[in-house]
Amino acid sequence: MGDATHSIASKLPETGTTIFSVMSALARECGAINLSQGFPDFPSDPRLIEGVYRHMQAGHNQYAPMPGLPALRQAIAGKMARTQGVHLDPETEITVTAGATQGLISAIQALVHPGDEVLLFEPAYDLYRPAVELAGGRPVAHQLKAPDYAVDWDAVERLIGPRTRFVLVNTPHNPTGSILGRSDWQALERLAEKHALFVLSDEVYEHLIFDGEQHCGALQCTGLRDRSLAFFSFGKTFHNTGWKVGYVAGAGHLMQEVRKVHQYTVFSVHTPTQYALADYLQDEQTYLGLPALFQQKRDRFLQALRGSPFRPLPCRGTYFVTCNFRALSALPDLEFARWFTREHGIATIPVSVFNHSGLDEGVVRFCFAKTDAVLERAAAKLKTLAAV
Ligand code: PMP
Ligand code: GLN
């Protein structure tokens, strides 16, 4: 036991190291194909990389304006108008952040008061719960279940109490690949208006949506436009997760509060990258081709799974597909994922870690944002499994 003056009470006693670091480290250690942590293994467009370099050479190397480079905020407003039909004031309704992560953390810190309840949908991306707890809020979870992870909005309404202030949604949804459709948004709109709730909407996979479906976001709903913030990630959109650039968009009165935290967490984001993104966004082909690119990868991976003991669950968006592995093993999913990485050389993410209840449906998540060569190698391994 440490001396009392040297020990500190953890503010996040239940939080360990994120599963993404854990599984990527294990994949490296075992020389396994890493289909766990969500990042592409193919390069970002050389035009964009060259743009960053060009702007560095041009001397754009000092602090950008705190809320983001005006040219980039304008380009984002243009893109949001084109793709979502949402009209944003770049001055007051868009803030460029160090990835969606910093946008989410800053918004939650700025808006959630101690004792506020925040409704989550589990399995939930792992930063939400600690972020809410750090702000003194209380996460309240609605459990989604395989195979389709659909939301039961009547059950959600039963979770709403006098302290409920926020609903945190994610569509397309990590880790399940499900999406919120029009009727989901209508239900949420009704609840938000009836119970005076704010909506935080994580839309980092807005462009990764398949089979001709359209992304529906919070800001597109008239009743939510003034009570919502939406979060986006250029890392996800332009295959450069390591650059950590994203943005928050939405109601100015909420954004004003978010910026109070943003200015003291990062102040501003990498300047030459913002210049390069502003140029790059002028060409809408840079993002309009993404659904086709990733749908082809999804289908190639689904093909690889055919005949294997993995049973894929519906994947309507994101670059993840979840699979039931019970035909292969009765292990708890975390143990299964470790075993599978070591014994079969493919790293995955166990879905139960995203359920606070620990609910384990025997499901793991595969990331298919990989080159065709890597997907082929994974397919070859999965085929041998079928013979086991
Ligand atoms: N939300 C979700 C649902 C994610 O999957 C991720 C991971 N990219 C993030 C937020 C964080 O995004 P970024 O890497 O831009 O911080
Ligand atoms: N969003 C990525 C995933 O779901 C991981 C991001 C991270 O490692 N923080 O795999």
Tab-separated table of N, CA and C in Angstrom, residues 180-324:
chain	number	residue	atom	x	y	z
A	180	LEU	N	-29.209	4.138	-37.992
A	180	LEU	CA	-30.505	4.695	-37.604
A	180	LEU	C	-31.187	5.178	-38.879
A	181	GLY	N	-32.405	4.751	-39.077
A	181	GLY	CA	-33.174	5.172	-40.251
A	181	GLY	C	-34.133	6.300	-39.884
A	182	ARG	N	-34.895	6.756	-40.894
A	182	ARG	CA	-35.837	7.871	-40.691
A	182	ARG	C	-36.759	7.667	-39.495
A	183	SER	N	-37.290	6.439	-39.377
A	183	SER	CA	-38.272	6.226	-38.298
A	183	SER	C	-37.589	6.294	-36.927
A	184	ASP	N	-36.308	5.880	-36.856
A	184	ASP	CA	-35.578	6.019	-35.589
A	184	ASP	C	-35.438	7.498	-35.222
A	185	TRP	N	-35.066	8.279	-36.230
A	185	TRP	CA	-34.873	9.715	-35.959
A	185	TRP	C	-36.183	10.374	-35.564
A	186	GLN	N	-37.280	9.926	-36.210
A	186	GLN	CA	-38.578	10.523	-35.838
A	186	GLN	C	-38.906	10.208	-34.384
A	187	ALA	N	-38.609	8.978	-33.985
A	187	ALA	CA	-38.881	8.580	-32.598
A	187	ALA	C	-38.022	9.400	-31.642
A	188	LEU	N	-36.753	9.572	-32.014
A	188	LEU	CA	-35.848	10.335	-31.142
A	188	LEU	C	-36.268	11.805	-31.073
A	189	GLU	N	-36.680	12.327	-32.217
A	189	GLU	CA	-37.133	13.722	-32.280
A	189	GLU	C	-38.319	13.938	-31.318
A	190	ARG	N	-39.242	12.985	-31.356
A	190	ARG	CA	-40.423	13.079	-30.486
A	190	ARG	C	-39.998	13.065	-29.011
A	191	LEU	N	-39.096	12.138	-28.667
A	191	LEU	CA	-38.651	12.037	-27.271
A	191	LEU	C	-37.897	13.291	-26.834
A	192	ALA	N	-37.046	13.798	-27.738
A	192	ALA	CA	-36.228	14.967	-27.389
A	192	ALA	C	-37.130	16.177	-27.133
A	193	GLU	N	-38.161	16.312	-27.965
A	193	GLU	CA	-39.051	17.461	-27.792
A	193	GLU	C	-39.897	17.299	-26.535
A	194	LYS	N	-40.404	16.083	-26.342
A	194	LYS	CA	-41.292	15.841	-25.189
A	194	LYS	C	-40.548	15.984	-23.860
A	195	HIS	N	-39.292	15.520	-23.813
A	195	HIS	CA	-38.570	15.487	-22.537
A	195	HIS	C	-37.448	16.523	-22.462
A	196	ALA	N	-37.418	17.461	-23.402
A	196	ALA	CA	-36.405	18.526	-23.425
A	196	ALA	C	-34.984	17.963	-23.342
A	197	LEU	N	-34.655	17.093	-24.292
A	197	LEU	CA	-33.333	16.456	-24.294
A	197	LEU	C	-32.449	17.073	-25.379
A	198	PHE	N	-31.142	16.999	-25.164
A	198	PHE	CA	-30.166	17.369	-26.182
A	198	PHE	C	-29.613	16.091	-26.799
A	199	VAL	N	-29.166	16.210	-28.048
A	199	VAL	CA	-28.666	15.022	-28.748
A	199	VAL	C	-27.203	15.234	-29.162
A	200	LEU	N	-26.377	14.249	-28.831
A	200	LEU	CA	-24.984	14.212	-29.291
A	200	LEU	C	-24.918	13.058	-30.274
A	201	SER	N	-24.516	13.355	-31.517
A	201	SER	CA	-24.664	12.360	-32.567
A	201	SER	C	-23.307	12.099	-33.232
A	202	ASP	N	-22.775	10.920	-32.981
A	202	ASP	CA	-21.470	10.542	-33.517
A	202	ASP	C	-21.679	9.955	-34.913
A	203	GLU	N	-21.256	10.736	-35.923
A	203	GLU	CA	-21.517	10.350	-37.320
A	203	GLU	C	-20.207	10.170	-38.093
A	204	VAL	N	-19.174	9.651	-37.405
A	204	VAL	CA	-17.858	9.550	-38.060
A	204	VAL	C	-17.879	8.630	-39.274
A	205	TYR	N	-18.848	7.720	-39.344
A	205	TYR	CA	-18.904	6.801	-40.500
A	205	TYR	C	-19.977	7.225	-41.511
A	206	GLU	N	-20.305	8.529	-41.544
A	206	GLU	CA	-21.399	9.005	-42.419
A	206	GLU	C	-21.251	8.535	-43.870
A	207	HIS	N	-19.999	8.431	-44.365
A	207	HIS	CA	-19.817	8.064	-45.780
A	207	HIS	C	-19.670	6.569	-46.003
A	208	LEU	N	-19.663	5.800	-44.914
A	208	LEU	CA	-19.492	4.353	-45.063
A	208	LEU	C	-20.846	3.705	-44.834
A	209	ILE	N	-21.652	3.717	-45.889
A	209	ILE	CA	-23.029	3.241	-45.791
A	209	ILE	C	-23.351	2.537	-47.108
A	210	PHE	N	-24.033	1.406	-47.013
A	210	PHE	CA	-24.042	0.477	-48.150
A	210	PHE	C	-25.438	0.198	-48.718
A	211	ASP	N	-25.417	-0.513	-49.825
A	211	ASP	CA	-26.629	-1.024	-50.464
A	211	ASP	C	-27.613	0.101	-50.790
A	212	GLY	N	-27.058	1.251	-51.175
A	212	GLY	CA	-27.894	2.370	-51.617
A	212	GLY	C	-28.585	3.129	-50.500
A	213	GLU	N	-28.298	2.780	-49.232
A	213	GLU	CA	-28.954	3.514	-48.139
A	213	GLU	C	-28.310	4.890	-48.000
A	214	GLN	N	-29.074	5.821	-47.456
A	214	GLN	CA	-28.590	7.191	-47.259
A	214	GLN	C	-28.349	7.409	-45.778
A	215	HIS	N	-27.263	8.109	-45.467
A	215	HIS	CA	-27.018	8.458	-44.066
A	215	HIS	C	-28.050	9.491	-43.601
A	216	CYS	N	-28.661	9.261	-42.445
A	216	CYS	CA	-29.528	10.278	-41.825
A	216	CYS	C	-28.817	10.757	-40.572
A	217	GLY	N	-28.648	12.052	-40.435
A	217	GLY	CA	-27.959	12.602	-39.272
A	217	GLY	C	-28.880	13.467	-38.424
A	218	ALA	N	-28.410	13.774	-37.209
A	218	ALA	CA	-29.237	14.534	-36.253
A	218	ALA	C	-29.629	15.906	-36.795
A	219	LEU	N	-28.678	16.574	-37.496
A	219	LEU	CA	-28.934	17.953	-37.887
A	219	LEU	C	-29.947	18.046	-39.021
A	220	GLN	N	-30.243	16.889	-39.643
A	220	GLN	CA	-31.246	16.878	-40.714
A	220	GLN	C	-32.670	16.891	-40.163
A	221	CYS	N	-32.827	16.612	-38.876
A	221	CYS	CA	-34.180	16.565	-38.294
A	221	CYS	C	-34.539	17.946	-37.761
A	222	THR	N	-35.603	18.501	-38.288
A	222	THR	CA	-35.974	19.871	-37.920
A	222	THR	C	-36.068	20.037	-36.405
A	223	GLY	N	-36.685	19.082	-35.761
A	223	GLY	CA	-36.899	19.191	-34.314
A	223	GLY	C	-35.620	19.029	-33.502
A	224	LEU	N	-34.545	18.545	-34.154
A	224	LEU	CA	-33.289	18.320	-33.421
A	224	LEU	C	-32.221	19.351	-33.781
A	225	ARG	N	-32.457	20.088	-34.859
A	225	ARG	CA	-31.417	20.978	-35.408
A	225	ARG	C	-30.853	21.924	-34.346
A	226	ASP	N	-31.720	22.411	-33.459
A	226	ASP	CA	-31.283	23.407	-32.489
A	226	ASP	C	-30.880	22.805	-31.142
A	227	ARG	N	-31.002	21.481	-31.042
A	227	ARG	CA	-30.659	20.866	-29.752
A	227	ARG	C	-29.611	19.767	-29.917
A	228	SER	N	-28.872	19.817	-31.057
A	228	SER	CA	-27.922	18.732	-31.327
A	228	SER	C	-26.554	19.231	-31.758
A	229	LEU	N	-25.589	18.348	-31.489
A	229	LEU	CA	-24.245	18.490	-32.057
A	229	LEU	C	-23.910	17.175	-32.730
A	230	ALA	N	-23.241	17.262	-33.886
A	230	ALA	CA	-22.835	16.037	-34.579
A	230	ALA	C	-21.311	16.055	-34.712
A	231	PHE	N	-20.719	14.862	-34.707
A	231	PHE	CA	-19.260	14.703	-34.641
A	231	PHE	C	-18.771	13.918	-35.852
A	232	PHE	N	-17.676	14.424	-36.454
A	232	PHE	CA	-17.174	13.841	-37.700
A	232	PHE	C	-15.658	13.667	-37.624
A	233	SER	N	-15.131	12.808	-38.518
A	233	SER	CA	-13.705	12.491	-38.480
A	233	SER	C	-13.129	12.427	-39.893
A	234	PHE	N	-12.194	13.330	-40.214
A	234	PHE	CA	-11.517	13.212	-41.509
A	234	PHE	C	-10.647	11.962	-41.556
A	235	GLY	N	-10.185	11.518	-40.389
A	235	GLY	CA	-9.379	10.294	-40.337
A	235	GLY	C	-10.129	9.118	-40.926
A	236	LYS	N	-11.432	9.016	-40.585
A	236	LYS	CA	-12.260	7.914	-41.097
A	236	LYS	C	-12.578	8.128	-42.570
A	237	THR	N	-12.835	9.386	-42.927
A	237	THR	CA	-13.296	9.672	-44.289
A	237	THR	C	-12.166	9.578	-45.304
A	238	PHE	N	-10.969	10.078	-44.924
A	238	PHE	CA	-9.880	10.163	-45.916
A	238	PHE	C	-8.709	9.235	-45.610
A	239	HIS	N	-8.943	8.174	-44.853
A	239	HIS	CA	-7.939	7.123	-44.604
A	239	HIS	C	-6.655	7.649	-43.982
A	240	ASN	N	-6.787	8.546	-43.021
A	240	ASN	CA	-5.584	9.005	-42.317
A	240	ASN	C	-5.907	9.182	-40.829
A	241	THR	N	-6.261	8.071	-40.187
A	241	THR	CA	-6.695	8.148	-38.780
A	241	THR	C	-5.603	8.754	-37.892
A	242	GLY	N	-4.334	8.630	-38.322
A	242	GLY	CA	-3.229	9.150	-37.518
A	242	GLY	C	-3.098	10.666	-37.566
A	243	TRP	N	-3.807	11.317	-38.445
A	243	TRP	CA	-3.712	12.773	-38.512
A	243	TRP	C	-4.561	13.436	-37.431
A	244	LYS	N	-5.566	12.724	-36.965
A	244	LYS	CA	-6.433	13.214	-35.883
A	244	LYS	C	-7.022	14.594	-36.185
A	245	VAL	N	-7.774	14.670	-37.260
A	245	VAL	CA	-8.524	15.899	-37.543
A	245	VAL	C	-9.985	15.528	-37.782
A	246	GLY	N	-10.861	16.251	-37.126
A	246	GLY	CA	-12.295	16.031	-37.291
A	246	GLY	C	-13.016	17.348	-37.030
A	247	TYR	N	-14.314	17.272	-36.833
A	247	TYR	CA	-15.043	18.514	-36.534
A	247	TYR	C	-16.354	18.221	-35.827
A	248	VAL	N	-16.819	19.265	-35.144
A	248	VAL	CA	-18.131	19.234	-34.499
A	248	VAL	C	-18.997	20.224	-35.247
A	249	ALA	N	-20.248	19.861	-35.486
A	249	ALA	CA	-21.165	20.771	-36.178
A	249	ALA	C	-22.491	20.795	-35.422
A	250	GLY	N	-23.118	21.941	-35.420
A	250	GLY	CA	-24.459	22.000	-34.818
A	250	GLY	C	-24.754	23.312	-34.123
A	251	ALA	N	-25.821	23.287	-33.358
A	251	ALA	CA	-26.406	24.480	-32.751
A	251	ALA	C	-25.379	25.433	-32.123
A	252	GLY	N	-25.445	26.693	-32.517
A	252	GLY	CA	-24.487	27.701	-32.070
A	252	GLY	C	-24.452	27.891	-30.566
A	253	HIS	N	-25.617	27.802	-29.922
A	253	HIS	CA	-25.626	28.038	-28.469
A	253	HIS	C	-24.913	26.911	-27.727
A	254	LEU	N	-24.903	25.714	-28.303
A	254	LEU	CA	-24.154	24.599	-27.711
A	254	LEU	C	-22.667	24.732	-28.085
A	255	MET	N	-22.420	25.101	-29.338
A	255	MET	CA	-21.042	25.231	-29.827
A	255	MET	C	-20.268	26.270	-29.022
A	256	GLN	N	-20.950	27.335	-28.639
A	256	GLN	CA	-20.302	28.382	-27.847
A	256	GLN	C	-19.703	27.780	-26.574
A	257	GLU	N	-20.421	26.867	-25.964
A	257	GLU	CA	-19.932	26.208	-24.740
A	257	GLU	C	-18.792	25.237	-25.073
A	258	VAL	N	-18.951	24.504	-26.170
A	258	VAL	CA	-17.916	23.532	-26.562
A	258	VAL	C	-16.586	24.252	-26.795
A	259	ARG	N	-16.648	25.397	-27.424
A	259	ARG	CA	-15.404	26.126	-27.724
A	259	ARG	C	-14.689	26.584	-26.454
A	260	LYS	N	-15.459	26.791	-25.376
A	260	LYS	CA	-14.817	27.191	-24.110
A	260	LYS	C	-13.874	26.099	-23.626
A	261	VAL	N	-14.228	24.845	-23.901
A	261	VAL	CA	-13.359	23.734	-23.501
A	261	VAL	C	-12.309	23.465	-24.579
A	262	HIS	N	-12.765	23.488	-25.819
A	262	HIS	CA	-11.848	23.252	-26.955
A	262	HIS	C	-10.622	24.178	-26.878
A	263	GLN	N	-10.847	25.461	-26.546
A	263	GLN	CA	-9.728	26.415	-26.552
A	263	GLN	C	-8.682	26.092	-25.502
A	264	TYR	N	-9.099	25.342	-24.461
A	264	TYR	CA	-8.122	24.999	-23.418
A	264	TYR	C	-7.712	23.522	-23.441
A	265	THR	N	-8.198	22.780	-24.425
A	265	THR	CA	-7.690	21.408	-24.561
A	265	THR	C	-6.633	21.356	-25.679
A	266	VAL	N	-6.975	21.850	-26.860
A	266	VAL	CA	-5.951	21.903	-27.919
A	266	VAL	C	-5.720	23.314	-28.450
A	267	PHE	N	-6.622	24.223	-28.155
A	267	PHE	CA	-6.702	25.565	-28.743
A	267	PHE	C	-7.003	25.465	-30.224
A	268	SER	N	-6.081	24.876	-31.009
A	268	SER	CA	-6.362	24.745	-32.440
A	268	SER	C	-5.686	23.487	-32.966
A	269	VAL	N	-6.011	23.157	-34.216
A	269	VAL	CA	-5.591	21.883	-34.800
A	269	VAL	C	-4.587	22.141	-35.929
A	270	HIS	N	-3.703	21.189	-36.149
A	270	HIS	CA	-2.612	21.211	-37.132
A	270	HIS	C	-2.920	22.055	-38.375
A	271	THR	N	-2.222	23.178	-38.491
A	271	THR	CA	-2.572	24.189	-39.499
A	271	THR	C	-2.416	23.723	-40.963
A	272	PRO	N	-1.248	23.189	-41.367
A	272	PRO	CA	-1.128	22.841	-42.793
A	272	PRO	C	-2.139	21.783	-43.218
A	273	THR	N	-2.492	20.877	-42.300
A	273	THR	CA	-3.487	19.858	-42.631
A	273	THR	C	-4.851	20.509	-42.870
A	274	GLN	N	-5.171	21.527	-42.093
A	274	GLN	CA	-6.459	22.203	-42.304
A	274	GLN	C	-6.495	22.882	-43.678
A	275	TYR	N	-5.389	23.521	-44.047
A	275	TYR	CA	-5.325	24.137	-45.386
A	275	TYR	C	-5.525	23.079	-46.469
A	276	ALA	N	-4.808	21.957	-46.308
A	276	ALA	CA	-4.863	20.914	-47.343
A	276	ALA	C	-6.273	20.327	-47.436
A	277	LEU	N	-6.912	20.127	-46.300
A	277	LEU	CA	-8.282	19.577	-46.316
A	277	LEU	C	-9.252	20.558	-46.972
A	278	ALA	N	-9.048	21.857	-46.713
A	278	ALA	CA	-9.927	22.876	-47.317
A	278	ALA	C	-9.849	22.787	-48.846
A	279	ASP	N	-8.629	22.624	-49.373
A	279	ASP	CA	-8.473	22.485	-50.838
A	279	ASP	C	-9.135	21.187	-51.317
A	280	TYR	N	-8.830	20.124	-50.617
A	280	TYR	CA	-9.234	18.768	-51.040
A	280	TYR	C	-10.752	18.613	-51.080
A	281	LEU	N	-11.432	19.267	-50.129
A	281	LEU	CA	-12.899	19.147	-50.063
A	281	LEU	C	-13.605	19.818	-51.233
A	282	GLN	N	-12.865	20.633	-51.996
A	282	GLN	CA	-13.501	21.286	-53.153
A	282	GLN	C	-13.961	20.243	-54.168
A	283	ASP	N	-13.276	19.092	-54.156
A	283	ASP	CA	-13.630	18.023	-55.096
A	283	ASP	C	-14.496	16.988	-54.380
A	284	GLU	N	-15.785	17.003	-54.675
A	284	GLU	CA	-16.700	16.122	-53.917
A	284	GLU	C	-16.483	14.641	-54.241
A	285	GLN	N	-15.797	14.376	-55.369
A	285	GLN	CA	-15.515	12.964	-55.690
A	285	GLN	C	-14.651	12.312	-54.615
A	286	THR	N	-13.931	13.141	-53.842
A	286	THR	CA	-13.043	12.580	-52.811
A	286	THR	C	-13.824	11.825	-51.742
A	287	TYR	N	-15.090	12.156	-51.558
A	287	TYR	CA	-15.873	11.414	-50.560
A	287	TYR	C	-17.079	10.686	-51.146
A	288	LEU	N	-17.541	11.103	-52.333
A	288	LEU	CA	-18.748	10.452	-52.860
A	288	LEU	C	-18.501	9.005	-53.279
A	289	GLY	N	-17.219	8.654	-53.541
A	289	GLY	CA	-16.925	7.285	-53.982
A	289	GLY	C	-16.737	6.306	-52.825
A	290	LEU	N	-16.808	6.798	-51.598
A	290	LEU	CA	-16.478	5.923	-50.459
A	290	LEU	C	-17.436	4.756	-50.246
A	291	PRO	N	-18.765	4.963	-50.373
A	291	PRO	CA	-19.651	3.804	-50.148
A	291	PRO	C	-19.309	2.653	-51.094
A	292	ALA	N	-19.039	2.964	-52.370
A	292	ALA	CA	-18.739	1.895	-53.337
A	292	ALA	C	-17.435	1.194	-52.981
A	293	LEU	N	-16.415	1.984	-52.611
A	293	LEU	CA	-15.114	1.405	-52.262
A	293	LEU	C	-15.248	0.418	-51.098
A	294	PHE	N	-15.948	0.855	-50.050
A	294	PHE	CA	-16.031	0.003	-48.858
A	294	PHE	C	-17.065	-1.114	-49.004
A	295	GLN	N	-18.087	-0.877	-49.810
A	295	GLN	CA	-19.055	-1.965	-50.033
A	295	GLN	C	-18.366	-3.133	-50.729
A	296	GLN	N	-17.479	-2.809	-51.652
A	296	GLN	CA	-16.743	-3.852	-52.362
A	296	GLN	C	-15.865	-4.626	-51.371
A	297	LYS	N	-15.250	-3.925	-50.422
A	297	LYS	CA	-14.409	-4.599	-49.420
A	297	LYS	C	-15.274	-5.440	-48.485
A	298	ARG	N	-16.429	-4.868	-48.093
A	298	ARG	CA	-17.339	-5.646	-47.239
A	298	ARG	C	-17.722	-6.948	-47.931
A	299	ASP	N	-18.095	-6.841	-49.212
A	299	ASP	CA	-18.578	-8.023	-49.922
A	299	ASP	C	-17.475	-9.058	-50.123
A	300	ARG	N	-16.264	-8.581	-50.351
A	300	ARG	CA	-15.124	-9.483	-50.497
A	300	ARG	C	-14.903	-10.237	-49.178
A	301	PHE	N	-15.026	-9.506	-48.074
A	301	PHE	CA	-14.812	-10.146	-46.774
A	301	PHE	C	-15.950	-11.128	-46.447
A	302	LEU	N	-17.173	-10.725	-46.771
A	302	LEU	CA	-18.315	-11.627	-46.532
A	302	LEU	C	-18.144	-12.911	-47.345
A	303	GLN	N	-17.626	-12.748	-48.546
A	303	GLN	CA	-17.359	-13.906	-49.405
A	303	GLN	C	-16.337	-14.834	-48.733
A	304	ALA	N	-15.318	-14.194	-48.125
A	304	ALA	CA	-14.267	-14.980	-47.447
A	304	ALA	C	-14.841	-15.753	-46.257
A	305	LEU	N	-15.869	-15.180	-45.647
A	305	LEU	CA	-16.446	-15.823	-44.453
A	305	LEU	C	-17.345	-17.000	-44.816
A	306	ARG	N	-17.808	-17.006	-46.073
A	306	ARG	CA	-18.734	-18.049	-46.502
A	306	ARG	C	-18.071	-19.417	-46.342
A	307	GLY	N	-18.767	-20.325	-45.716
A	307	GLY	CA	-18.178	-21.646	-45.520
A	307	GLY	C	-17.304	-21.733	-44.272
A	308	SER	N	-17.015	-20.592	-43.641
A	308	SER	CA	-16.260	-20.627	-42.383
A	308	SER	C	-17.280	-20.773	-41.243
A	309	PRO	N	-16.796	-21.081	-40.026
A	309	PRO	CA	-17.762	-21.228	-38.922
A	309	PRO	C	-18.308	-19.886	-38.412
A	310	PHE	N	-17.786	-18.764	-38.911
A	310	PHE	CA	-18.297	-17.452	-38.471
A	310	PHE	C	-19.612	-17.131	-39.156
A	311	ARG	N	-20.584	-16.659	-38.366
A	311	ARG	CA	-21.887	-16.272	-38.928
A	311	ARG	C	-21.989	-14.757	-38.932
A	312	PRO	N	-21.842	-14.127	-40.111
A	312	PRO	CA	-21.884	-12.656	-40.128
A	312	PRO	C	-23.271	-12.107	-39.799
A	313	LEU	N	-23.288	-10.991	-39.086
A	313	LEU	CA	-24.531	-10.281	-38.779
A	313	LEU	C	-24.645	-9.138	-39.791
A	314	PRO	N	-25.841	-8.582	-39.946
A	314	PRO	CA	-26.007	-7.550	-40.988
A	314	PRO	C	-25.021	-6.394	-40.807
A	315	CYS	N	-24.445	-5.946	-41.934
A	315	CYS	CA	-23.522	-4.805	-41.904
A	315	CYS	C	-24.044	-3.777	-42.890
A	316	ARG	N	-24.683	-2.718	-42.370
A	316	ARG	CA	-25.300	-1.717	-43.250
A	316	ARG	C	-24.414	-0.482	-43.400
A	317	GLY	N	-23.416	-0.367	-42.517
A	317	GLY	CA	-22.514	0.781	-42.577
A	317	GLY	C	-21.288	0.513	-41.727
A	318	THR	N	-20.356	1.496	-41.678
A	318	THR	CA	-19.027	1.422	-41.017
A	318	THR	C	-18.089	0.507	-41.805
A	319	TYR	N	-16.838	0.365	-41.331
A	319	TYR	CA	-15.996	-0.650	-41.977
A	319	TYR	C	-15.745	-1.836	-41.073
A	320	PHE	N	-16.824	-2.190	-40.357
A	320	PHE	CA	-16.756	-3.351	-39.474
A	320	PHE	C	-17.876	-4.329	-39.800
A	321	VAL	N	-17.558	-5.623	-39.682
A	321	VAL	CA	-18.639	-6.599	-39.729
A	321	VAL	C	-18.529	-7.448	-38.460
A	322	THR	N	-19.659	-7.645	-37.805
A	322	THR	CA	-19.673	-8.479	-36.602
A	322	THR	C	-20.091	-9.897	-36.992
A	323	CYS	N	-19.527	-10.873	-36.255
A	323	CYS	CA	-19.818	-12.274	-36.560
A	323	CYS	C	-20.038	-13.055	-35.281
A	324	ASN	N	-20.997	-13.960	-35.326
A	324	ASN	CA	-21.177	-14.890	-34.221
A	324	ASN	C	-20.193	-16.050	-34.418
